[in-house]
């Protein structure tokens, strides 16, 4: 299961139920490209297809929505 917790432009922000044992993070997807960011602090930990300029844009979006994304993580995983 992968709940989508935020949409912005072409990007879907989601996490996966199997992610519970990891630190809070978010997967960002657009078409077939995806990236994974830790949320505290916001840091890129994986990229599968995004160009560097787009990763910078996504990083700013994750930072701007960090509080909302952390709340969604806590609501879903009960942290």
PDB file of N, CA, C and O in Angstrom:
ATOM      1  N   UNK A   1       0.851  -1.183   0.000  1.00  0.00           N
ATOM      2  CA  UNK A   1       0.000   0.000   0.000  1.00  0.00           C
ATOM      3  C   UNK A   1       0.892   1.239   0.000  1.00  0.00           C
ATOM      4  O   UNK A   1       1.887   1.292   0.715  1.00  0.00           O
ATOM      5  N   UNK A   2       0.526   2.220  -0.777  1.00  0.00           N
ATOM      6  CA  UNK A   2       1.317   3.439  -0.837  1.00  0.00           C
ATOM      7  C   UNK A   2       0.416   4.665  -0.790  1.00  0.00           C
ATOM      8  O   UNK A   2       0.011   5.178  -1.826  1.00  0.00           O
ATOM      9  N   UNK A   3       0.098   5.123   0.412  1.00  0.00           N
ATOM     10  CA  UNK A   3      -0.766   6.301   0.483  1.00  0.00           C
ATOM     11  C   UNK A   3      -0.072   7.532  -0.076  1.00  0.00           C
ATOM     12  O   UNK A   3       1.086   7.796   0.226  1.00  0.00           O
ATOM     13  N   UNK A   4      -0.780   8.247  -0.931  1.00  0.00           N
ATOM     14  CA  UNK A   4      -0.299   9.526  -1.431  1.00  0.00           C
ATOM     15  C   UNK A   4      -0.786  10.585  -0.462  1.00  0.00           C
ATOM     16  O   UNK A   4      -1.981  10.721  -0.225  1.00  0.00           O
ATOM     17  N   UNK A   5       0.158  11.323   0.116  1.00  0.00           N
ATOM     18  CA  UNK A   5      -0.197  12.280   1.161  1.00  0.00           C
ATOM     19  C   UNK A   5      -0.163  13.723   0.671  1.00  0.00           C
ATOM     20  O   UNK A   5      -0.610  14.618   1.385  1.00  0.00           O
ATOM     21  N   UNK A   6       0.359  13.932  -0.548  1.00  0.00           N
ATOM     22  CA  UNK A   6       0.426  15.295  -1.074  1.00  0.00           C
ATOM     23  C   UNK A   6       0.651  15.218  -2.576  1.00  0.00           C
ATOM     24  O   UNK A   6       1.354  14.335  -3.060  1.00  0.00           O
ATOM     25  N   UNK A   7       0.036  16.144  -3.290  1.00  0.00           N
ATOM     26  CA  UNK A   7       0.286  16.333  -4.727  1.00  0.00           C
ATOM     27  C   UNK A   7       0.693  17.782  -4.923  1.00  0.00           C
ATOM     28  O   UNK A   7       0.101  18.678  -4.316  1.00  0.00           O
ATOM     29  N   UNK A   8       1.677  17.984  -5.754  1.00  0.00           N
ATOM     30  CA  UNK A   8       2.042  19.355  -6.120  1.00  0.00           C
ATOM     31  C   UNK A   8       2.565  19.314  -7.548  1.00  0.00           C
ATOM     32  O   UNK A   8       3.556  18.640  -7.831  1.00  0.00           O
ATOM     33  N   UNK A   9       1.850  20.024  -8.425  1.00  0.00           N
ATOM     34  CA  UNK A   9       2.206  19.963  -9.836  1.00  0.00           C
ATOM     35  C   UNK A   9       2.177  18.511 -10.296  1.00  0.00           C
ATOM     36  O   UNK A   9       1.237  17.775  -9.983  1.00  0.00           O
ATOM     37  N   UNK A  10       3.225  18.072 -10.978  1.00  0.00           N
ATOM     38  CA  UNK A  10       3.242  16.698 -11.485  1.00  0.00           C
ATOM     39  C   UNK A  10       3.728  15.671 -10.467  1.00  0.00           C
ATOM     40  O   UNK A  10       3.851  14.491 -10.778  1.00  0.00           O
ATOM     41  N   UNK A  11       3.990  16.106  -9.231  1.00  0.00           N
ATOM     42  CA  UNK A  11       4.636  15.246  -8.240  1.00  0.00           C
ATOM     43  C   UNK A  11       3.644  14.659  -7.241  1.00  0.00           C
ATOM     44  O   UNK A  11       2.793  15.366  -6.694  1.00  0.00           O
ATOM     45  N   UNK A  12       3.793  13.364  -6.993  1.00  0.00           N
ATOM     46  CA  UNK A  12       3.028  12.674  -5.952  1.00  0.00           C
ATOM     47  C   UNK A  12       3.991  12.347  -4.819  1.00  0.00           C
ATOM     48  O   UNK A  12       5.075  11.805  -5.046  1.00  0.00           O
ATOM     49  N   UNK A  13       3.606  12.694  -3.605  1.00  0.00           N
ATOM     50  CA  UNK A  13       4.403  12.453  -2.413  1.00  0.00           C
ATOM     51  C   UNK A  13       3.741  11.315  -1.643  1.00  0.00           C
ATOM     52  O   UNK A  13       2.586  11.426  -1.237  1.00  0.00           O
ATOM     53  N   UNK A  14       4.496  10.217  -1.445  1.00  0.00           N
ATOM     54  CA  UNK A  14       3.885   9.052  -0.801  1.00  0.00           C
ATOM     55  C   UNK A  14       4.909   8.298   0.025  1.00  0.00           C
ATOM     56  O   UNK A  14       6.096   8.530  -0.067  1.00  0.00           O
ATOM     57  N   UNK A  15       4.389   7.394   0.841  1.00  0.00           N
ATOM     58  CA  UNK A  15       5.247   6.440   1.532  1.00  0.00           C
ATOM     59  C   UNK A  15       4.588   5.079   1.455  1.00  0.00           C
ATOM     60  O   UNK A  15       3.460   4.948   1.006  1.00  0.00           O
ATOM     61  N   UNK A  16       5.336   4.052   1.844  1.00  0.00           N
ATOM     62  CA  UNK A  16       4.897   2.671   1.718  1.00  0.00           C
ATOM     63  C   UNK A  16       4.767   2.032   3.089  1.00  0.00           C
ATOM     64  O   UNK A  16       5.566   2.320   3.991  1.00  0.00           O
ATOM     65  N   UNK A  17       3.800   1.165   3.248  1.00  0.00           N
ATOM     66  CA  UNK A  17       3.564   0.540   4.556  1.00  0.00           C
ATOM     67  C   UNK A  17       4.784  -0.221   5.043  1.00  0.00           C
ATOM     68  O   UNK A  17       5.016  -0.306   6.248  1.00  0.00           O
ATOM     69  N   UNK A  18       5.605  -0.746   4.154  1.00  0.00           N
ATOM     70  CA  UNK A  18       6.810  -1.484   4.557  1.00  0.00           C
ATOM     71  C   UNK A  18       7.920  -0.562   5.056  1.00  0.00           C
ATOM     72  O   UNK A  18       8.936  -1.040   5.545  1.00  0.00           O
ATOM     73  N   UNK A  19       7.722   0.750   4.973  1.00  0.00           N
ATOM     74  CA  UNK A  19       8.746   1.715   5.372  1.00  0.00           C
ATOM     75  C   UNK A  19       8.798   1.972   6.881  1.00  0.00           C
ATOM     76  O   UNK A  19       9.646   2.729   7.343  1.00  0.00           O
ATOM     77  N   UNK A  20       7.934   1.366   7.643  1.00  0.00           N
ATOM     78  CA  UNK A  20       7.786   1.699   9.060  1.00  0.00           C
ATOM     79  C   UNK A  20       9.086   1.613   9.853  1.00  0.00           C
ATOM     80  O   UNK A  20       9.307   2.398  10.744  1.00  0.00           O
ATOM     81  N   UNK A  21       9.970   0.698   9.561  1.00  0.00           N
ATOM     82  CA  UNK A  21      11.193   0.553  10.339  1.00  0.00           C
ATOM     83  C   UNK A  21      12.266   1.575  10.027  1.00  0.00           C
ATOM     84  O   UNK A  21      13.296   1.609  10.690  1.00  0.00           O
ATOM     85  N   UNK A  22      12.041   2.413   9.057  1.00  0.00           N
ATOM     86  CA  UNK A  22      13.023   3.414   8.659  1.00  0.00           C
ATOM     87  C   UNK A  22      12.691   4.762   9.282  1.00  0.00           C
ATOM     88  O   UNK A  22      11.565   4.993   9.714  1.00  0.00           O
ATOM     89  N   UNK A  23      13.669   5.689   9.292  1.00  0.00           N
ATOM     90  CA  UNK A  23      13.365   7.056   9.744  1.00  0.00           C
ATOM     91  C   UNK A  23      12.301   7.673   8.830  1.00  0.00           C
ATOM     92  O   UNK A  23      12.139   7.243   7.671  1.00  0.00           O
ATOM     93  N   UNK A  24      11.583   8.693   9.315  1.00  0.00           N
ATOM     94  CA  UNK A  24      10.560   9.336   8.495  1.00  0.00           C
ATOM     95  C   UNK A  24      11.148   9.818   7.163  1.00  0.00           C
ATOM     96  O   UNK A  24      12.192  10.468   7.118  1.00  0.00           O
ATOM     97  N   UNK A  25      10.473   9.459   6.079  1.00  0.00           N
ATOM     98  CA  UNK A  25      10.916   9.857   4.753  1.00  0.00           C
ATOM     99  C   UNK A  25       9.734   9.873   3.804  1.00  0.00           C
ATOM    100  O   UNK A  25       8.646   9.423   4.145  1.00  0.00           O
ATOM    101  N   UNK A  26       9.981  10.414   2.615  1.00  0.00           N
ATOM    102  CA  UNK A  26       8.932  10.513   1.616  1.00  0.00           C
ATOM    103  C   UNK A  26       9.494  10.081   0.266  1.00  0.00           C
ATOM    104  O   UNK A  26      10.672  10.323  -0.022  1.00  0.00           O
ATOM    105  N   UNK A  27       8.668   9.417  -0.523  1.00  0.00           N
ATOM    106  CA  UNK A  27       9.000   9.076  -1.902  1.00  0.00           C
ATOM    107  C   UNK A  27       8.254  10.071  -2.785  1.00  0.00           C
ATOM    108  O   UNK A  27       7.062  10.308  -2.585  1.00  0.00           O
ATOM    109  N   UNK A  28       8.949  10.650  -3.741  1.00  0.00           N
ATOM    110  CA  UNK A  28       8.342  11.601  -4.663  1.00  0.00           C
ATOM    111  C   UNK A  28       8.408  10.985  -6.057  1.00  0.00           C
ATOM    112  O   UNK A  28       9.472  10.534  -6.486  1.00  0.00           O
ATOM    113  N   UNK A  29       7.261  10.974  -6.718  1.00  0.00           N
ATOM    114  CA  UNK A  29       7.198  10.340  -8.034  1.00  0.00           C
ATOM    115  C   UNK A  29       6.591  11.267  -9.073  1.00  0.00           C
ATOM    116  O   UNK A  29       5.701  12.063  -8.770  1.00  0.00           O
ATOM    117  N   UNK A  30       7.130  11.152 -10.285  1.00  0.00           N
ATOM    118  CA  UNK A  30       6.564  11.789 -11.465  1.00  0.00           C
ATOM    119  C   UNK A  30       6.795  10.820 -12.608  1.00  0.00           C
ATOM    120  O   UNK A  30       7.925  10.461 -12.909  1.00  0.00           O
ATOM    121  N   UNK A  31       5.734  10.392 -13.208  1.00  0.00           N
ATOM    122  CA  UNK A  31       5.839   9.401 -14.276  1.00  0.00           C
ATOM    123  C   UNK A  31       6.648   8.201 -13.764  1.00  0.00           C
ATOM    124  O   UNK A  31       6.295   7.633 -12.749  1.00  0.00           O
ATOM    125  N   UNK A  32       7.748   7.855 -14.422  1.00  0.00           N
ATOM    126  CA  UNK A  32       8.554   6.708 -13.986  1.00  0.00           C
ATOM    127  C   UNK A  32       9.728   7.096 -13.098  1.00  0.00           C
ATOM    128  O   UNK A  32      10.475   6.236 -12.646  1.00  0.00           O
ATOM    129  N   UNK A  33       9.918   8.389 -12.871  1.00  0.00           N
ATOM    130  CA  UNK A  33      11.022   8.862 -12.033  1.00  0.00           C
ATOM    131  C   UNK A  33      10.589   8.911 -10.577  1.00  0.00           C
ATOM    132  O   UNK A  33       9.422   9.169 -10.266  1.00  0.00           O
ATOM    133  N   UNK A  34      11.545   8.650  -9.689  1.00  0.00           N
ATOM    134  CA  UNK A  34      11.237   8.737  -8.255  1.00  0.00           C
ATOM    135  C   UNK A  34      12.486   9.135  -7.485  1.00  0.00           C
ATOM    136  O   UNK A  34      13.614   8.968  -7.956  1.00  0.00           O
ATOM    137  N   UNK A  35      12.241   9.671  -6.300  1.00  0.00           N
ATOM    138  CA  UNK A  35      13.319  10.057  -5.397  1.00  0.00           C
ATOM    139  C   UNK A  35      12.840   9.812  -3.970  1.00  0.00           C
ATOM    140  O   UNK A  35      11.637   9.801  -3.695  1.00  0.00           O
ATOM    141  N   UNK A  36      13.796   9.619  -3.079  1.00  0.00           N
ATOM    142  CA  UNK A  36      13.485   9.382  -1.674  1.00  0.00           C
ATOM    143  C   UNK A  36      14.237  10.419  -0.842  1.00  0.00           C
ATOM    144  O   UNK A  36      15.438  10.631  -1.048  1.00  0.00           O
ATOM    145  N   UNK A  37      13.513  11.059   0.083  1.00  0.00           N
ATOM    146  CA  UNK A  37      14.084  12.091   0.951  1.00  0.00           C
ATOM    147  C   UNK A  37      13.808  11.756   2.408  1.00  0.00           C
ATOM    148  O   UNK A  37      12.668  11.453   2.771  1.00  0.00           O
ATOM    149  N   UNK A  38      14.848  11.809   3.240  1.00  0.00           N
ATOM    150  CA  UNK A  38      14.621  11.814   4.685  1.00  0.00           C
ATOM    151  C   UNK A  38      13.920  13.119   5.012  1.00  0.00           C
ATOM    152  O   UNK A  38      14.121  14.142   4.331  1.00  0.00           O
ATOM    153  N   UNK A  39      13.129  13.122   6.079  1.00  0.00           N
ATOM    154  CA  UNK A  39      12.375  14.322   6.451  1.00  0.00           C
ATOM    155  C   UNK A  39      12.992  15.103   7.600  1.00  0.00           C
ATOM    156  O   UNK A  39      12.647  16.258   7.799  1.00  0.00           O
ATOM    157  N   UNK A  40      13.873  14.487   8.381  1.00  0.00           N
ATOM    158  CA  UNK A  40      14.475  15.199   9.520  1.00  0.00           C
ATOM    159  C   UNK A  40      15.955  14.873   9.623  1.00  0.00           C
ATOM    160  O   UNK A  40      16.296  13.858  10.217  1.00  0.00           O
ATOM    161  N   UNK A  41      16.837  15.696   9.111  1.00  0.00           N
ATOM    162  CA  UNK A  41      16.544  16.858   8.257  1.00  0.00           C
ATOM    163  C   UNK A  41      16.243  16.394   6.839  1.00  0.00           C
ATOM    164  O   UNK A  41      16.522  15.252   6.475  1.00  0.00           O
ATOM    165  N   UNK A  42      15.707  17.319   6.050  1.00  0.00           N
ATOM    166  CA  UNK A  42      15.398  16.987   4.659  1.00  0.00           C
ATOM    167  C   UNK A  42      16.716  16.740   3.925  1.00  0.00           C
ATOM    168  O   UNK A  42      17.610  17.590   3.917  1.00  0.00           O
ATOM    169  N   UNK A  43      16.800  15.535   3.338  1.00  0.00           N
ATOM    170  CA  UNK A  43      18.032  15.137   2.649  1.00  0.00           C
ATOM    171  C   UNK A  43      17.702  14.068   1.621  1.00  0.00           C
ATOM    172  O   UNK A  43      16.991  13.113   1.915  1.00  0.00           O
ATOM    173  N   UNK A  44      18.230  14.242   0.426  1.00  0.00           N
ATOM    174  CA  UNK A  44      18.045  13.256  -0.629  1.00  0.00           C
ATOM    175  C   UNK A  44      18.816  11.989  -0.282  1.00  0.00           C
ATOM    176  O   UNK A  44      19.996  12.059   0.066  1.00  0.00           O
ATOM    177  N   UNK A  45      18.151  10.831  -0.360  1.00  0.00           N
ATOM    178  CA  UNK A  45      18.837   9.561  -0.097  1.00  0.00           C
ATOM    179  C   UNK A  45      18.767   8.595  -1.280  1.00  0.00           C
ATOM    180  O   UNK A  45      19.437   7.570  -1.256  1.00  0.00           O
ATOM    181  N   UNK A  46      17.996   8.926  -2.296  1.00  0.00           N
ATOM    182  CA  UNK A  46      17.939   8.071  -3.476  1.00  0.00           C
ATOM    183  C   UNK A  46      17.270   8.793  -4.633  1.00  0.00           C
ATOM    184  O   UNK A  46      16.344   9.564  -4.429  1.00  0.00           O
ATOM    185  N   UNK A  47      17.788   8.564  -5.826  1.00  0.00           N
ATOM    186  CA  UNK A  47      17.224   9.170  -7.020  1.00  0.00           C
ATOM    187  C   UNK A  47      17.199   8.133  -8.133  1.00  0.00           C
ATOM    188  O   UNK A  47      18.214   7.490  -8.420  1.00  0.00           O
ATOM    189  N   UNK A  48      16.057   7.984  -8.747  1.00  0.00           N
ATOM    190  CA  UNK A  48      15.878   7.051  -9.841  1.00  0.00           C
ATOM    191  C   UNK A  48      15.258   7.785 -11.022  1.00  0.00           C
ATOM    192  O   UNK A  48      14.074   7.644 -11.293  1.00  0.00           O
ATOM    193  N   UNK A  49      16.068   8.623 -11.690  1.00  0.00           N
ATOM    194  CA  UNK A  49      15.639   9.215 -12.946  1.00  0.00           C
ATOM    195  C   UNK A  49      15.533  10.721 -13.023  1.00  0.00           C
ATOM    196  O   UNK A  49      15.517  11.267 -14.121  1.00  0.00           O
ATOM    197  N   UNK A  50      15.430  11.423 -11.902  1.00  0.00           N
ATOM    198  CA  UNK A  50      15.292  12.879 -11.975  1.00  0.00           C
ATOM    199  C   UNK A  50      16.624  13.542 -12.330  1.00  0.00           C
ATOM    200  O   UNK A  50      17.681  13.124 -11.859  1.00  0.00           O
ATOM    201  N   UNK A  51      16.551  14.606 -13.119  1.00  0.00           N
ATOM    202  CA  UNK A  51      17.722  15.421 -13.436  1.00  0.00           C
ATOM    203  C   UNK A  51      18.067  16.292 -12.218  1.00  0.00           C
ATOM    204  O   UNK A  51      17.186  16.598 -11.399  1.00  0.00           O
ATOM    205  N   UNK A  52      19.328  16.702 -12.077  1.00  0.00           N
ATOM    206  CA  UNK A  52      19.736  17.509 -10.921  1.00  0.00           C
ATOM    207  C   UNK A  52      18.899  18.762 -10.696  1.00  0.00           C
ATOM    208  O   UNK A  52      18.538  19.071  -9.560  1.00  0.00           O
ATOM    209  N   UNK A  53      18.556  19.489 -11.751  1.00  0.00           N
ATOM    210  CA  UNK A  53      17.762  20.709 -11.561  1.00  0.00           C
ATOM    211  C   UNK A  53      16.376  20.392 -11.016  1.00  0.00           C
ATOM    212  O   UNK A  53      15.831  21.145 -10.212  1.00  0.00           O
ATOM    213  N   UNK A  54      15.809  19.267 -11.428  1.00  0.00           N
ATOM    214  CA  UNK A  54      14.489  18.892 -10.926  1.00  0.00           C
ATOM    215  C   UNK A  54      14.577  18.421  -9.475  1.00  0.00           C
ATOM    216  O   UNK A  54      13.689  18.703  -8.666  1.00  0.00           O
ATOM    217  N   UNK A  55      15.655  17.737  -9.123  1.00  0.00           N
ATOM    218  CA  UNK A  55      15.852  17.326  -7.726  1.00  0.00           C
ATOM    219  C   UNK A  55      15.929  18.537  -6.804  1.00  0.00           C
ATOM    220  O   UNK A  55      15.413  18.502  -5.685  1.00  0.00           O
ATOM    221  N   UNK A  56      16.582  19.600  -7.253  1.00  0.00           N
ATOM    222  CA  UNK A  56      16.646  20.817  -6.423  1.00  0.00           C
ATOM    223  C   UNK A  56      15.242  21.379  -6.195  1.00  0.00           C
ATOM    224  O   UNK A  56      14.900  21.802  -5.090  1.00  0.00           O
ATOM    225  N   UNK A  57      14.437  21.388  -7.239  1.00  0.00           N
ATOM    226  CA  UNK A  57      13.053  21.864  -7.115  1.00  0.00           C
ATOM    227  C   UNK A  57      12.268  20.980  -6.141  1.00  0.00           C
ATOM    228  O   UNK A  57      11.550  21.483  -5.272  1.00  0.00           O
ATOM    229  N   UNK A  58      12.400  19.675  -6.284  1.00  0.00           N
ATOM    230  CA  UNK A  58      11.684  18.745  -5.400  1.00  0.00           C
ATOM    231  C   UNK A  58      12.156  18.904  -3.965  1.00  0.00           C
ATOM    232  O   UNK A  58      11.344  18.895  -3.030  1.00  0.00           O
ATOM    233  N   UNK A  59      13.459  19.086  -3.770  1.00  0.00           N
ATOM    234  CA  UNK A  59      14.003  19.299  -2.419  1.00  0.00           C
ATOM    235  C   UNK A  59      13.327  20.498  -1.768  1.00  0.00           C
ATOM    236  O   UNK A  59      12.928  20.447  -0.597  1.00  0.00           O
ATOM    237  N   UNK A  60      13.185  21.584  -2.526  1.00  0.00           N
ATOM    238  CA  UNK A  60      12.514  22.776  -1.981  1.00  0.00           C
ATOM    239  C   UNK A  60      11.054  22.476  -1.641  1.00  0.00           C
ATOM    240  O   UNK A  60      10.527  22.954  -0.626  1.00  0.00           O
ATOM    241  N   UNK A  61      10.375  21.673  -2.467  1.00  0.00           N
ATOM    242  CA  UNK A  61       8.982  21.310  -2.181  1.00  0.00           C
ATOM    243  C   UNK A  61       8.877  20.464  -0.917  1.00  0.00           C
ATOM    244  O   UNK A  61       7.961  20.658  -0.109  1.00  0.00           O
ATOM    245  N   UNK A  62       9.801  19.524  -0.746  1.00  0.00           N
ATOM    246  CA  UNK A  62       9.792  18.699   0.469  1.00  0.00           C
ATOM    247  C   UNK A  62      10.027  19.588   1.688  1.00  0.00           C
ATOM    248  O   UNK A  62       9.324  19.465   2.696  1.00  0.00           O
ATOM    249  N   UNK A  63      10.991  20.506   1.601  1.00  0.00           N
ATOM    250  CA  UNK A  63      11.240  21.415   2.726  1.00  0.00           C
ATOM    251  C   UNK A  63      10.014  22.264   3.034  1.00  0.00           C
ATOM    252  O   UNK A  63       9.658  22.435   4.198  1.00  0.00           O
ATOM    253  N   UNK A  64       9.357  22.786   2.007  1.00  0.00           N
ATOM    254  CA  UNK A  64       8.183  23.646   2.208  1.00  0.00           C
ATOM    255  C   UNK A  64       7.017  22.886   2.844  1.00  0.00           C
ATOM    256  O   UNK A  64       6.182  23.482   3.528  1.00  0.00           O
ATOM    257  N   UNK A  65       6.956  21.587   2.616  1.00  0.00           N
ATOM    258  CA  UNK A  65       5.856  20.765   3.131  1.00  0.00           C
ATOM    259  C   UNK A  65       6.297  19.813   4.236  1.00  0.00           C
ATOM    260  O   UNK A  65       5.550  18.902   4.594  1.00  0.00           O
ATOM    261  N   UNK A  66       7.464  20.023   4.791  1.00  0.00           N
ATOM    262  CA  UNK A  66       8.043  19.106   5.774  1.00  0.00           C
ATOM    263  C   UNK A  66       7.101  18.828   6.939  1.00  0.00           C
ATOM    264  O   UNK A  66       6.893  17.665   7.306  1.00  0.00           O
ATOM    265  N   UNK A  67       6.523  19.850   7.508  1.00  0.00           N
ATOM    266  CA  UNK A  67       5.637  19.656   8.664  1.00  0.00           C
ATOM    267  C   UNK A  67       4.431  18.795   8.293  1.00  0.00           C
ATOM    268  O   UNK A  67       4.086  17.849   9.006  1.00  0.00           O
ATOM    269  N   UNK A  68       3.802  19.094   7.175  1.00  0.00           N
ATOM    270  CA  UNK A  68       2.643  18.321   6.711  1.00  0.00           C
ATOM    271  C   UNK A  68       3.032  16.863   6.460  1.00  0.00           C
ATOM    272  O   UNK A  68       2.297  15.945   6.830  1.00  0.00           O
ATOM    273  N   UNK A  69       4.188  16.647   5.852  1.00  0.00           N
ATOM    274  CA  UNK A  69       4.632  15.290   5.540  1.00  0.00           C
ATOM    275  C   UNK A  69       4.963  14.509   6.803  1.00  0.00           C
ATOM    276  O   UNK A  69       4.634  13.321   6.912  1.00  0.00           O
ATOM    277  N   UNK A  70       5.574  15.171   7.781  1.00  0.00           N
ATOM    278  CA  UNK A  70       5.864  14.502   9.057  1.00  0.00           C
ATOM    279  C   UNK A  70       4.585  14.149   9.798  1.00  0.00           C
ATOM    280  O   UNK A  70       4.478  13.074  10.401  1.00  0.00           O
ATOM    281  N   UNK A  71       3.611  15.035   9.764  1.00  0.00           N
ATOM    282  CA  UNK A  71       2.318  14.747  10.403  1.00  0.00           C
ATOM    283  C   UNK A  71       1.651  13.547   9.735  1.00  0.00           C
ATOM    284  O   UNK A  71       1.099  12.675  10.417  1.00  0.00           O
ATOM    285  N   UNK A  72       1.705  13.483   8.414  1.00  0.00           N
ATOM    286  CA  UNK A  72       1.119  12.353   7.696  1.00  0.00           C
ATOM    287  C   UNK A  72       1.848  11.056   8.055  1.00  0.00           C
ATOM    288  O   UNK A  72       1.218  10.015   8.243  1.00  0.00           O
ATOM    289  N   UNK A  73       3.170  11.119   8.171  1.00  0.00           N
ATOM    290  CA  UNK A  73       3.961   9.945   8.571  1.00  0.00           C
ATOM    291  C   UNK A  73       3.508   9.472   9.951  1.00  0.00           C
ATOM    292  O   UNK A  73       3.244   8.293  10.167  1.00  0.00           O
ATOM    293  N   UNK A  74       3.430  10.410  10.907  1.00  0.00           N
ATOM    294  CA  UNK A  74       3.032  10.055  12.269  1.00  0.00           C
ATOM    295  C   UNK A  74       1.610   9.509  12.313  1.00  0.00           C
ATOM    296  O   UNK A  74       1.338   8.544  13.038  1.00  0.00           O
ATOM    297  N   UNK A  75       0.701  10.091  11.546  1.00  0.00           N
ATOM    298  CA  UNK A  75      -0.680   9.606  11.513  1.00  0.00           C
ATOM    299  C   UNK A  75      -0.731   8.184  10.972  1.00  0.00           C
ATOM    300  O   UNK A  75      -1.466   7.342  11.490  1.00  0.00           O
ATOM    301  N   UNK A  76       0.031   7.912   9.930  1.00  0.00           N
ATOM    302  CA  UNK A  76      -0.025   6.600   9.287  1.00  0.00           C
ATOM    303  C   UNK A  76       0.688   5.530  10.101  1.00  0.00           C
ATOM    304  O   UNK A  76       0.172   4.430  10.287  1.00  0.00           O
ATOM    305  N   UNK A  77       1.866   5.860  10.599  1.00  0.00           N
ATOM    306  CA  UNK A  77       2.669   4.846  11.301  1.00  0.00           C
ATOM    307  C   UNK A  77       2.493   4.888  12.819  1.00  0.00           C
ATOM    308  O   UNK A  77       3.063   4.064  13.530  1.00  0.00           O
ATOM    309  N   UNK A  78       1.745   5.880  13.324  1.00  0.00           N
ATOM    310  CA  UNK A  78       1.480   5.945  14.758  1.00  0.00           C
ATOM    311  C   UNK A  78       2.681   6.300  15.604  1.00  0.00           C
ATOM    312  O   UNK A  78       2.787   5.884  16.730  1.00  0.00           O
ATOM    313  N   UNK A  79       3.595   7.080  15.049  1.00  0.00           N
ATOM    314  CA  UNK A  79       4.816   7.477  15.780  1.00  0.00           C
ATOM    315  C   UNK A  79       4.525   8.579  16.769  1.00  0.00           C
ATOM    316  O   UNK A  79       3.665   9.358  16.624  1.00  0.00           O
TER     317      UNK A  79
END
